[in-house]
Tab-separated table of C-alpha atoms (C1' of nucleotides) in Angstrom:
chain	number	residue	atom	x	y	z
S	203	UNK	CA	3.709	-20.703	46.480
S	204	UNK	CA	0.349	-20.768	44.735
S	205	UNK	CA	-0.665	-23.331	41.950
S	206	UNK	CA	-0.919	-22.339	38.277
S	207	UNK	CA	-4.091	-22.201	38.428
S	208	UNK	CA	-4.656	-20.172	41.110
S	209	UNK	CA	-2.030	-17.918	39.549
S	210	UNK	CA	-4.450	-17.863	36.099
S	211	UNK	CA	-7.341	-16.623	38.167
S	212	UNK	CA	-5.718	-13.883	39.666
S	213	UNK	CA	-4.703	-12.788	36.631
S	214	UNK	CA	-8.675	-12.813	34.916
S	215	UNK	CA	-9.405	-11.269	37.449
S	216	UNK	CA	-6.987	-8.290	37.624
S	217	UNK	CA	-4.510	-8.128	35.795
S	218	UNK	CA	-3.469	-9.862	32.213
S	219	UNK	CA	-0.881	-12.121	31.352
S	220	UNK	CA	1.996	-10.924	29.215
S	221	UNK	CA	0.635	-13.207	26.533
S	222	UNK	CA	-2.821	-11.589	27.194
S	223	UNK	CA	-1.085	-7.477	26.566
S	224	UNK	CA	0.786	-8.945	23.593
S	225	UNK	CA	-2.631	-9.966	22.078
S	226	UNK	CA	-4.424	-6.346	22.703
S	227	UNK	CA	-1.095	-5.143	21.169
S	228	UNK	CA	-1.250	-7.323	18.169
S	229	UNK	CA	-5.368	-6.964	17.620
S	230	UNK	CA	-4.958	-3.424	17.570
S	231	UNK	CA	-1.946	-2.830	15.568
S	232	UNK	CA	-4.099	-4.658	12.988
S	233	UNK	CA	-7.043	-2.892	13.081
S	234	UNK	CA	-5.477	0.548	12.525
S	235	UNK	CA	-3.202	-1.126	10.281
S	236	UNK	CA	-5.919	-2.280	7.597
S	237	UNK	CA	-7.318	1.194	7.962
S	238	UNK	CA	-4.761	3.861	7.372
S	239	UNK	CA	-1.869	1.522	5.809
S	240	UNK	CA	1.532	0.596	7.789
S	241	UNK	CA	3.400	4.332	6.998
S	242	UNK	CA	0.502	6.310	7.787
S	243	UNK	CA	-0.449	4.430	11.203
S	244	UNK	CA	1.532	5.361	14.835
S	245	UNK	CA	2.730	3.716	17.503
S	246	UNK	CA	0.810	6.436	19.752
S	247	UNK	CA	-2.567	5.662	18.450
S	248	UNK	CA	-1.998	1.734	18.349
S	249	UNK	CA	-1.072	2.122	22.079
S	250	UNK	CA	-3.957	3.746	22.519
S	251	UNK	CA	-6.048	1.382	20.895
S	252	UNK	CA	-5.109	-1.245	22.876
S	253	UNK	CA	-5.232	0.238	25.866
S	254	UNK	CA	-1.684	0.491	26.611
S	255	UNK	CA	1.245	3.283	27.229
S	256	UNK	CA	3.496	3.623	23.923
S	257	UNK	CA	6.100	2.674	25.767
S	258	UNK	CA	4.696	-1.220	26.459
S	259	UNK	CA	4.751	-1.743	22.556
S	260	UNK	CA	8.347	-1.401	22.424
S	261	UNK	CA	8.779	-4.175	25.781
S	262	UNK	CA	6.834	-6.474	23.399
S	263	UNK	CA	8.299	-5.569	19.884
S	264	UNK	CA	11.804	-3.584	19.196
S	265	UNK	CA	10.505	-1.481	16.354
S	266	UNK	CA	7.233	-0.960	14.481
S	267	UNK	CA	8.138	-3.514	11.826
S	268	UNK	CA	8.810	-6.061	14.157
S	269	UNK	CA	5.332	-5.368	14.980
S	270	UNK	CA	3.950	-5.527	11.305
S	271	UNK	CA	6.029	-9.149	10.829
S	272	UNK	CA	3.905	-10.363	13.931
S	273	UNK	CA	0.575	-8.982	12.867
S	274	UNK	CA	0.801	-10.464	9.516
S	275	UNK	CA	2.068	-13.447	10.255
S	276	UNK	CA	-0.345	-15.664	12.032
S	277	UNK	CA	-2.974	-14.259	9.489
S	278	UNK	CA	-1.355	-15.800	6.831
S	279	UNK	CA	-2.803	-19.209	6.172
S	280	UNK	CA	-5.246	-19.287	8.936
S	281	UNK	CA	-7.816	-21.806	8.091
S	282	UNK	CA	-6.013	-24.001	5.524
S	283	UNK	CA	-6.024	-26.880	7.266
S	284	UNK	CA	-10.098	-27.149	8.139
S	285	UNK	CA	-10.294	-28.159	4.479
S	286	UNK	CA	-11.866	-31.077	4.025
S	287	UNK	CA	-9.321	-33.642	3.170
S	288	UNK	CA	-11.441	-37.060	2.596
S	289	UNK	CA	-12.250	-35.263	-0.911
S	290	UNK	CA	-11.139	-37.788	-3.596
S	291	UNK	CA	-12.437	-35.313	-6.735
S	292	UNK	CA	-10.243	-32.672	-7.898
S	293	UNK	CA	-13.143	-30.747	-9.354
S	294	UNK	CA	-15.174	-31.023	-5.782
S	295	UNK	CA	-11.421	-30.351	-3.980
S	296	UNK	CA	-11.515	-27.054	-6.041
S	297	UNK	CA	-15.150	-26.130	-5.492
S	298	UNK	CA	-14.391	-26.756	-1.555
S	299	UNK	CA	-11.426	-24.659	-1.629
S	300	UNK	CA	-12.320	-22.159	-3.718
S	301	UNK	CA	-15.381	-21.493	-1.144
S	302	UNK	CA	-13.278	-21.829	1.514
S	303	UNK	CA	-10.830	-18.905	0.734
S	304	UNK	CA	-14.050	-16.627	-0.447
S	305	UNK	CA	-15.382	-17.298	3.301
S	306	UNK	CA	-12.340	-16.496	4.281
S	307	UNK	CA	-11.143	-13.468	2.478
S	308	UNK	CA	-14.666	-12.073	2.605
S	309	UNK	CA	-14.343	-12.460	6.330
S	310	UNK	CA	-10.783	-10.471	6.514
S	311	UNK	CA	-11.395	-8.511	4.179
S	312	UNK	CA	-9.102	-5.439	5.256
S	313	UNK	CA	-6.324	-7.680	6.019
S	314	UNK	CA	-6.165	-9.117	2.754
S	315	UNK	CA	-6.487	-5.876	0.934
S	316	UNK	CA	-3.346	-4.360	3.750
S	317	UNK	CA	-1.538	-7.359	2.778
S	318	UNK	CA	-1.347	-7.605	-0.876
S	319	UNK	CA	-0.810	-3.477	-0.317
S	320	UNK	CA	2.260	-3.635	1.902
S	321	UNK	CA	3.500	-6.794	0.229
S	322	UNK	CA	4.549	-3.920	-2.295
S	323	UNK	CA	6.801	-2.012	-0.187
S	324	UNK	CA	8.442	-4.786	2.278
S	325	UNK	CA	10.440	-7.379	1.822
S	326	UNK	CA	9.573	-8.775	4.729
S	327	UNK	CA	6.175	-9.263	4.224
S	328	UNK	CA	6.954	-10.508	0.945
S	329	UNK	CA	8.669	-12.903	2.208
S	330	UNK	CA	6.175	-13.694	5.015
S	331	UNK	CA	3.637	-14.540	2.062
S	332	UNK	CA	5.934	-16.931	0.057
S	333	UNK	CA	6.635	-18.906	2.811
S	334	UNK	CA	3.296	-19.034	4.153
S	335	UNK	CA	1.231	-19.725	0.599
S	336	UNK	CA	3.969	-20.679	-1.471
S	337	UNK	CA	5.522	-22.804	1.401
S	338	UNK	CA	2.229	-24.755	2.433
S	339	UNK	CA	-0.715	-23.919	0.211
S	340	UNK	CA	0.711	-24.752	-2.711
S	341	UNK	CA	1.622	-28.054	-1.516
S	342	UNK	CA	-2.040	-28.402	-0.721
S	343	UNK	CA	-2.826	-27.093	-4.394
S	344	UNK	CA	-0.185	-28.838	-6.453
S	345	UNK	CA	-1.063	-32.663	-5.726
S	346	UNK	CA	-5.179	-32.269	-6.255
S	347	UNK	CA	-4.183	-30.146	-9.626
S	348	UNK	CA	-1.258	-33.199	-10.618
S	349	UNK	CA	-4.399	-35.703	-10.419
S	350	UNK	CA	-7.024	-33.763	-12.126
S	351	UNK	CA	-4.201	-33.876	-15.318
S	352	UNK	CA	-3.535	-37.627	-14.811
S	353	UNK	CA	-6.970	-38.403	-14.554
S	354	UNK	CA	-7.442	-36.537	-17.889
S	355	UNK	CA	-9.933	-34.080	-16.459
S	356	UNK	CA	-7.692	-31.202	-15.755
S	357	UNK	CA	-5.763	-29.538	-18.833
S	358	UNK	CA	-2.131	-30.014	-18.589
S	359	UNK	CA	-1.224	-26.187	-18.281
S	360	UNK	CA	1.852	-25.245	-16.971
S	361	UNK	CA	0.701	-25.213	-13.019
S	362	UNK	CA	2.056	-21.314	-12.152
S	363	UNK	CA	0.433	-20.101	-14.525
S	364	UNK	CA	-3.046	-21.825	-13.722
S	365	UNK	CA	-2.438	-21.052	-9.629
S	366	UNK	CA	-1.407	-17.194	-11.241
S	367	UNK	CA	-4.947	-16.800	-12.490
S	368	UNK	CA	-6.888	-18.853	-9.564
S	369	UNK	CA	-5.308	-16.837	-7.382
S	370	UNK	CA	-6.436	-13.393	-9.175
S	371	UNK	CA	-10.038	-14.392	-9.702
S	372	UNK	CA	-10.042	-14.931	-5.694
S	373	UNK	CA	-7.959	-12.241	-4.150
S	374	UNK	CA	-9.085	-9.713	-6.169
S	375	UNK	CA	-12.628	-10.474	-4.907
S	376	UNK	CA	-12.144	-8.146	-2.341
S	377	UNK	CA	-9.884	-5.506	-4.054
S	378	UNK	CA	-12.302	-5.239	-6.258
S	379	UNK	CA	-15.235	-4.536	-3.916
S	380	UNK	CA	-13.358	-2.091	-2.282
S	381	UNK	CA	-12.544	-0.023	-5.706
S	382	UNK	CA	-15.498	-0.293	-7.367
S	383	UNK	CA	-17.950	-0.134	-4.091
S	384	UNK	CA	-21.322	-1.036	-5.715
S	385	UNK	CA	-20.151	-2.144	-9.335
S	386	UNK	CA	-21.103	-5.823	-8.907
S	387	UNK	CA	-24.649	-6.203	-6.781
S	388	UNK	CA	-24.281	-7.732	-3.579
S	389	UNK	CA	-24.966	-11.327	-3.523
S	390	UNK	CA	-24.127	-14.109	-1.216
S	391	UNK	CA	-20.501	-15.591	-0.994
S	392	UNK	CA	-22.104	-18.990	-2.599
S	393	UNK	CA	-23.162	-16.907	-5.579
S	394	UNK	CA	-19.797	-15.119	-6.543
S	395	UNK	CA	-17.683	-18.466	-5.616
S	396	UNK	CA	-20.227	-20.258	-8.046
S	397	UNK	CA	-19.570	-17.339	-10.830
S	398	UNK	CA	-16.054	-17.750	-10.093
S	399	UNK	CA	-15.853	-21.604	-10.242
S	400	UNK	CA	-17.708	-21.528	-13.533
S	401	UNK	CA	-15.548	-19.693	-15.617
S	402	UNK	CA	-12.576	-20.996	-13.747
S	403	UNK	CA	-13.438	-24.731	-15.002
S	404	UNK	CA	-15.800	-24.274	-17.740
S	405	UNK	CA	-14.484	-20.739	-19.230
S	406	UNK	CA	-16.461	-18.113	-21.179
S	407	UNK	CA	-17.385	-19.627	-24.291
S	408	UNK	CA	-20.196	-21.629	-24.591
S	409	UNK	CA	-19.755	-24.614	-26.822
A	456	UNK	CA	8.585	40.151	-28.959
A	457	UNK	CA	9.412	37.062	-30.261
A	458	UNK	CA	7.617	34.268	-31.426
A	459	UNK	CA	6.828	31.096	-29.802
A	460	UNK	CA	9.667	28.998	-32.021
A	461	UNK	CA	11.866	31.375	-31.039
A	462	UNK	CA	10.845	31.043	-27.114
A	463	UNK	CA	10.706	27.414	-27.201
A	464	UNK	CA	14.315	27.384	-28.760
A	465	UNK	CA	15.540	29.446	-26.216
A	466	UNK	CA	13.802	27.094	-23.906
A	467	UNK	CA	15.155	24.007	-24.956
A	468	UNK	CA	18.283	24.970	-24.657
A	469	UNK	CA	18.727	27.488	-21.547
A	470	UNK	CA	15.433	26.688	-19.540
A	471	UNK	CA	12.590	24.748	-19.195
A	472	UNK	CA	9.178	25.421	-19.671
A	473	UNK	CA	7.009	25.343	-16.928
A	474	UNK	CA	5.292	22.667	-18.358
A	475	UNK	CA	8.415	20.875	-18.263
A	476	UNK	CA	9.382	21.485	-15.498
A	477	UNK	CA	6.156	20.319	-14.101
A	478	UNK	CA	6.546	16.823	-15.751
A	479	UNK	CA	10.121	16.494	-14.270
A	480	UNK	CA	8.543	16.847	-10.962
A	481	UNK	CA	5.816	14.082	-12.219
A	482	UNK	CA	8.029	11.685	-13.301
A	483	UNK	CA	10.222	11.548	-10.280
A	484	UNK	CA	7.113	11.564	-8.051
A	485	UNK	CA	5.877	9.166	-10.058
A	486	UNK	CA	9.321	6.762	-9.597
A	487	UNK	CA	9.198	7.737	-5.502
A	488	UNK	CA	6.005	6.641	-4.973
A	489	UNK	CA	6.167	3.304	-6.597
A	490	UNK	CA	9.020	2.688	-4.984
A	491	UNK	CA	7.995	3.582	-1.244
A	492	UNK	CA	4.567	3.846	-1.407
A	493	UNK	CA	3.445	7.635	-0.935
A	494	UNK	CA	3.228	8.125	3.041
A	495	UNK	CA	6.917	6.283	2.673
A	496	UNK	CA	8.522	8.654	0.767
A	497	UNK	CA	9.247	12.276	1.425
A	498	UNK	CA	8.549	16.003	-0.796
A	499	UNK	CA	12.465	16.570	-0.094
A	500	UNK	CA	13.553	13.326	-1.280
A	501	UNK	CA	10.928	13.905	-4.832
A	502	UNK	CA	12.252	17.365	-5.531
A	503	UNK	CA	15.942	15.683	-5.335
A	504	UNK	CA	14.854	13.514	-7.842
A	505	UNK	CA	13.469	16.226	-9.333
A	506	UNK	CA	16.441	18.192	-9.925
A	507	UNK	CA	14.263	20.959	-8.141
A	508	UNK	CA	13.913	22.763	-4.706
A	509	UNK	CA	11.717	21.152	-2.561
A	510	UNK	CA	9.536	24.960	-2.574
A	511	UNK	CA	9.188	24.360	-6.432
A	512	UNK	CA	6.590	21.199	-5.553
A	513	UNK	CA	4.642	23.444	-3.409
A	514	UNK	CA	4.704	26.242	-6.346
A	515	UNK	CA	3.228	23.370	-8.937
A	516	UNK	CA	1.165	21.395	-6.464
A	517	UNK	CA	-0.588	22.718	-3.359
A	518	UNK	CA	-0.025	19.727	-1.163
A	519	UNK	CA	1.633	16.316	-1.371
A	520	UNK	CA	-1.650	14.834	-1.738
A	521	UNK	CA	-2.534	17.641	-4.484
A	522	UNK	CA	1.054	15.622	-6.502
A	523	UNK	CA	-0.426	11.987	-5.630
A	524	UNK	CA	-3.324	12.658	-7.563
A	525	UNK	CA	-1.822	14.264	-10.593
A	526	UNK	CA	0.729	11.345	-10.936
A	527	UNK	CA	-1.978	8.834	-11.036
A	528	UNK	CA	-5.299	10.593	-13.531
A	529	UNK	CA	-3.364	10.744	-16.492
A	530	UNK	CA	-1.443	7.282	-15.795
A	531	UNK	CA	-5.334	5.804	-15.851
A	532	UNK	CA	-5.610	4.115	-18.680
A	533	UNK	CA	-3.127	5.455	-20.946
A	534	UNK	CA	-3.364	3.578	-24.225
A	535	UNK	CA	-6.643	2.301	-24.129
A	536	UNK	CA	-7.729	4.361	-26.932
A	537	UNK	CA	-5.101	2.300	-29.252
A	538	UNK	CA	-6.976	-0.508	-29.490
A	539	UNK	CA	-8.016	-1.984	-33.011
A	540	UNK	CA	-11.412	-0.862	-33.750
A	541	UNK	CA	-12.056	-2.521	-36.505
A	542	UNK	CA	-12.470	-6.018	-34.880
A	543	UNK	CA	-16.049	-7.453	-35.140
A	544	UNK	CA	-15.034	-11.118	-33.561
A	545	UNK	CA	-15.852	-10.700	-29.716
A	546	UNK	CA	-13.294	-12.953	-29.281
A	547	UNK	CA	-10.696	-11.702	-31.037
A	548	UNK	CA	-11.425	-8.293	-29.134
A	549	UNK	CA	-10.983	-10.224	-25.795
A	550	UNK	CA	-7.799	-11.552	-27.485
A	551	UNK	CA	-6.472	-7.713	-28.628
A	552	UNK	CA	-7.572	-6.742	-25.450
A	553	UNK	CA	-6.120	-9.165	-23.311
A	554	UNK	CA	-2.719	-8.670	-24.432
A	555	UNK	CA	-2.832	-4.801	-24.578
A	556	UNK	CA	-3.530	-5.034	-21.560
A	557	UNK	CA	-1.029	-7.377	-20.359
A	558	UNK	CA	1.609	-5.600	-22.275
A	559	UNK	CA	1.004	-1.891	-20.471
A	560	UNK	CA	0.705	-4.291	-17.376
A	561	UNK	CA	3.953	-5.046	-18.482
A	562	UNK	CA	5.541	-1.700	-19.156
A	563	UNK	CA	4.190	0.028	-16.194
A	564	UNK	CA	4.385	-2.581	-14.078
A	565	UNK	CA	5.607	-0.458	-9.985
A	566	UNK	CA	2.814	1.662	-11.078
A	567	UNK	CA	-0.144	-0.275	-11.363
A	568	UNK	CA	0.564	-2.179	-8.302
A	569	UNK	CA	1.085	1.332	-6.977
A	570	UNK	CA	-2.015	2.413	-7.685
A	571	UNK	CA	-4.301	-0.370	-6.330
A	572	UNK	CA	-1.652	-0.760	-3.270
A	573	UNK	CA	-2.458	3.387	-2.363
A	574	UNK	CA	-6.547	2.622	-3.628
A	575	UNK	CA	-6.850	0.370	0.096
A	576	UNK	CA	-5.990	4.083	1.673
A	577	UNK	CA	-7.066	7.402	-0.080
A	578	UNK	CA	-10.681	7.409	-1.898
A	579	UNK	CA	-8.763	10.132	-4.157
A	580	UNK	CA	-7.527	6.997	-5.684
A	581	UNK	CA	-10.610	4.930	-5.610
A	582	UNK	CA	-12.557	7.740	-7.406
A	583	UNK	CA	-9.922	8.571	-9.995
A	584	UNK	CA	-9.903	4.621	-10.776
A	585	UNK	CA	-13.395	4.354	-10.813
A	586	UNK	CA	-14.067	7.325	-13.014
A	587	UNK	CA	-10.853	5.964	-15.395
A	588	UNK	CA	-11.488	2.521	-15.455
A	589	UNK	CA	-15.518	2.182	-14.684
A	590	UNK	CA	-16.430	5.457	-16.582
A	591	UNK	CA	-14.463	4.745	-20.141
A	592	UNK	CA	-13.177	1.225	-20.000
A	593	UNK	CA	-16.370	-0.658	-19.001
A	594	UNK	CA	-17.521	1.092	-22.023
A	595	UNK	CA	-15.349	-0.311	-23.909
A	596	UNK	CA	-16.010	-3.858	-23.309
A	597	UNK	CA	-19.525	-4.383	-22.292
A	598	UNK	CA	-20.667	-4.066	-25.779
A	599	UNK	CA	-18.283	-6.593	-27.074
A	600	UNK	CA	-19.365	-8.951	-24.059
A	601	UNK	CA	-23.022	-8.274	-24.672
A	602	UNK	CA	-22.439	-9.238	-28.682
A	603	UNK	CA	-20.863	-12.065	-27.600
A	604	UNK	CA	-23.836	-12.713	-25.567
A	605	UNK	CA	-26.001	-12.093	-27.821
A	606	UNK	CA	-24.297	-14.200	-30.959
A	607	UNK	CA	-24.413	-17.168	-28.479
A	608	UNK	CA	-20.807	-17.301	-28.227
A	609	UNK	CA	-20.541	-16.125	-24.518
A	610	UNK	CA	-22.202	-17.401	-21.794
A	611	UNK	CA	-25.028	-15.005	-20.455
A	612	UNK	CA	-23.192	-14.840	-16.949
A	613	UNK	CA	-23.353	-11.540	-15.316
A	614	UNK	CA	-21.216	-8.599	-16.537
A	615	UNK	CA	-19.944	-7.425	-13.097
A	616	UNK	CA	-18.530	-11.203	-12.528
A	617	UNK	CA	-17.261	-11.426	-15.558
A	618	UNK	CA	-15.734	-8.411	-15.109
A	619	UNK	CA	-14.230	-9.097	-11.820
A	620	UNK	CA	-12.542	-12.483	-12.780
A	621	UNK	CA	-11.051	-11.196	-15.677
A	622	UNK	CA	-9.538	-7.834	-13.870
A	623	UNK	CA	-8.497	-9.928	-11.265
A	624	UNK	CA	-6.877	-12.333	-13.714
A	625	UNK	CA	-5.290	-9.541	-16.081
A	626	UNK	CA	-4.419	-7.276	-12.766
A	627	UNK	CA	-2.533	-10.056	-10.569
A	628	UNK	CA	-0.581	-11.124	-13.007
A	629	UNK	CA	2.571	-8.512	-12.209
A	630	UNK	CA	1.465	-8.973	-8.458
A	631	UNK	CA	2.045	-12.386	-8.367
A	632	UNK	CA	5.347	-12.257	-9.868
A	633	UNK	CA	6.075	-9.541	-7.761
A	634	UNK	CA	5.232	-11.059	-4.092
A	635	UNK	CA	6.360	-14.564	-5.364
A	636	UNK	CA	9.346	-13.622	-7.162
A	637	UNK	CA	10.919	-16.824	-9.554
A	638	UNK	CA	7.688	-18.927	-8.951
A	639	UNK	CA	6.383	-18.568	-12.476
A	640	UNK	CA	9.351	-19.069	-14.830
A	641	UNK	CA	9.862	-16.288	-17.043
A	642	UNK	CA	7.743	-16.295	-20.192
A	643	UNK	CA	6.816	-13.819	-23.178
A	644	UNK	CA	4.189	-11.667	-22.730
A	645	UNK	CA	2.429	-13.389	-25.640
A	646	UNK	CA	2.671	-16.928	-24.067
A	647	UNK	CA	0.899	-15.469	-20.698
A	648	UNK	CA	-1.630	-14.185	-22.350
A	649	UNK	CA	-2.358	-17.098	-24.444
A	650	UNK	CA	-2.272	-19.115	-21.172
A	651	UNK	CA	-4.548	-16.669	-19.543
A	652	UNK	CA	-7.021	-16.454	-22.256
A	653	UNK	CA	-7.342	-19.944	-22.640
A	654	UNK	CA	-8.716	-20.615	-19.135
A	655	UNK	CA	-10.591	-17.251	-19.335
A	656	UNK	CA	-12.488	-18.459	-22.564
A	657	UNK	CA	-12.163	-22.008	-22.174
A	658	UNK	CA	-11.935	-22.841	-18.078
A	659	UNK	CA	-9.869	-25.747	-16.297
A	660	UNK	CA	-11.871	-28.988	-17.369
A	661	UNK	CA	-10.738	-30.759	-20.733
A	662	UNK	CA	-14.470	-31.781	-22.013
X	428	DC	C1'	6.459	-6.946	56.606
X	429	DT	C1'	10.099	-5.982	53.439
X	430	DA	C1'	12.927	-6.726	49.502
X	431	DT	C1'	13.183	-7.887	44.690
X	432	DG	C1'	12.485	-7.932	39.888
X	433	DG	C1'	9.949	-7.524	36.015
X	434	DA	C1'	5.993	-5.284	33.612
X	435	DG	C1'	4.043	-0.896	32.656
X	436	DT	C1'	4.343	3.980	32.167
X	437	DG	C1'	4.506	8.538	29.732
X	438	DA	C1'	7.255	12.630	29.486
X	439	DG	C1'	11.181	13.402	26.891
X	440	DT	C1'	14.328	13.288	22.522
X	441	DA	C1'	16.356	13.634	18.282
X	442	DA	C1'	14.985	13.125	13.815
X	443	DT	C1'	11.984	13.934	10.229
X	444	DC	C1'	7.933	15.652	8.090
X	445	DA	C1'	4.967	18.745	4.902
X	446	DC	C1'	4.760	23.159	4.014
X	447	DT	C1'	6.079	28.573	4.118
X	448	DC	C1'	8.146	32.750	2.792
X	449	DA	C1'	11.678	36.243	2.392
X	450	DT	C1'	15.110	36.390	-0.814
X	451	DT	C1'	17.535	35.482	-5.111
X	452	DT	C1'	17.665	34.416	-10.001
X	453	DC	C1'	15.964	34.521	-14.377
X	454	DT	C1'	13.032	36.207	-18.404
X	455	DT	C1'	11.298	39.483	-21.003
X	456	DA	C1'	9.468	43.974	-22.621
X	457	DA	C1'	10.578	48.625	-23.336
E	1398	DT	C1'	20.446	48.560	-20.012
E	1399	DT	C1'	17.144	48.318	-16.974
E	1400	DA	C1'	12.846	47.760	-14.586
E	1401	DA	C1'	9.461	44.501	-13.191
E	1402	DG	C1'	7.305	40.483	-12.685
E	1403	DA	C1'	7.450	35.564	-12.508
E	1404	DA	C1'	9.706	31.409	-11.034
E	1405	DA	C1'	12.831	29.085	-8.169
E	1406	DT	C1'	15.122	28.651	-4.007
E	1407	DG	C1'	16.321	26.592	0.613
E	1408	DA	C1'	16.663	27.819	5.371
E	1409	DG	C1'	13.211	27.951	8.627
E	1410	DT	C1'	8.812	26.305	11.293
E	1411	DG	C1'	5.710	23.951	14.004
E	1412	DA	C1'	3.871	19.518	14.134
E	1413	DT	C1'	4.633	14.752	14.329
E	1414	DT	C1'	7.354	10.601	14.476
E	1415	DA	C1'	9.496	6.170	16.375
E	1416	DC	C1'	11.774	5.091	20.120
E	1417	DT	C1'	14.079	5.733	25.128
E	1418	DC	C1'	14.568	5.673	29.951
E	1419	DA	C1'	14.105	6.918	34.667
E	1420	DC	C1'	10.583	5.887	37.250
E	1421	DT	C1'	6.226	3.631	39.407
E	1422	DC	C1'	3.586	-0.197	40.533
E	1423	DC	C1'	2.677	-4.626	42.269
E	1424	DA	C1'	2.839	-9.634	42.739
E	1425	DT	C1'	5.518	-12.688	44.813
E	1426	DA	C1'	9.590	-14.756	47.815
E	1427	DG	C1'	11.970	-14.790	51.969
DNA sequence: CTATGGAGTGAGTAATCACTCATTTCTTAA
DNA sequence: TTAAGAAATGAGTGATTACTCACTCCATAG
């Protein structure tokens, strides 16, 4: 019987591990996901994508939402915790973060957009996105926002409704982009998340 | 030959006008697609809705695609046109605004998420919302913004950002509530958009 | 070398789709 | 009353869909 290892190079160097298919499967399904929505993408041109018979999606997932659930939900989150957490300021925690998603949401861009889309027709994915951002980014959110009000330097607004609006400014970065292509000139990510932060802390008005 | 009372009179209470019959098929389109999304639901299960045969789509609308886009141009907007005119505060127009806006958020809530949802997918979409919402409603608040700009009340940030945050803001709002159902406990209209005007014209920080 | 089992395959299937068109039904003018 | 045209109909059509299954392939175990 050969070693693990030996077993791992024989597989690099011909064939792939299950975990390996699974992954072309997954990276693929995504890709023509983002583009042409989940109701207007196939099975047969996913397969073909990722370089597999039709039939191998269905050993891997039972049924084309089962493969949606799995595309989406690794995605969600991813990145959350390489936030810097020796930040002691709320105001700097927020400038941090706030750059943070941009990068990020800039980056997936297409995912986001499918997302927020299909959130609108599937429970599941709805529920994929509470858990994931209500579950553990708010928890992240919440406690930075608490001290800013006890420390007097945050307004005390009801918290939903200020994580309602943060939230819009950010995710519909991208929508936005998409809808209006050349509306806002391109600038760097630092630019916009600087526009953003401004009138999220400081507001319109001048005085 | 009778007149055109006469006709409609007959009309109303035999038959229905073309025209008529034409909006049936509208509206139920209109309630399909925001509930499945528009490559989720089906021309048979419309004209059902429509109280019509599902040949009498094809008669009023060439192709499913043809029906999309006449659901969403006239939806574009709607209402905008209400809007006090006689307002010379740039703030209080961002106030009026605001909550007109929020309110037909509000009222046509499946649709609007609808229509950005279906904007990721078909550029019929993204042009009809550009042309709607770029063409007349930019118009409509730029010169506001730029008075406010110019009376020193606003800060001279750029229009596009601006304009981005506060979509994004205004837009999410029935999003959020709709992915992340019960988070933000249930409010009036009016209290929202107080809430979301305040950070809009006023930010985050306290001094 | 041979047997075994699990991964991969792709032609096949029943269901469903957008769209068509021959036919029926209704409206109206004479 | 009737002729004629317009509007509505719904069974039919070919294309497409998600999913199945009998089979092949191949790495390993004995």
């Amino acid at each position: 019987m050969k070693s693990n290892r030996e077993m791992e190079q024989l597989d690099k160097r011909k064939k792939k591990t299950i975990e390996e298919r699974r992954q072309d499967i997954l990276e693929a399904a995504l890709n023509i996901f983002t583009e042409k929505g989940y109701n207007g993408s196939t099975t047969a041109e996913i397969a073909r994508a990722a370089g597999v018979a039709e039939g191998t999606i269905f050993r891997h997932f039972a049924t084309k939402k089962e493969l949606l659930v799995a595309v989406l939900k690794p995605k969600i989150l991813k990145g959350i915790i390489s936030l810097d957490k020796e930040q002691k300021d709320p105001v700097e925690f927020f400038r941090c973060f706030l750059k943070n998603r941009l990068e990020l949401i800039k980056e997936n861009d297409g995912l986001v957009r499918f997302m927020f889309a299909e959130a609108q027709y599937h429970e599941e994915v709805r529920e994929a996105l509470s858990n994931g951002i209500l579950g553990d980014g708010i928890n992240i959110i919440k406690p930075w926002f608490d001290k800013g009000v006890e420390e007097g330097v945050f307004k005390p607004i009801p918290f939903p409704a200020m994580m309602r609006s943060f939230m819009g400014m950010v995710l519909f970065y991208g929508i936005f982009n998409h809808v209006f292509p050349g509306f806002s000139p391109e600038r760097t990510i630092d630019e916009a998340a600087d526009q953003i932060l401004e009138l999220f802390l400081n507001g319109l008005l001048i005085n």
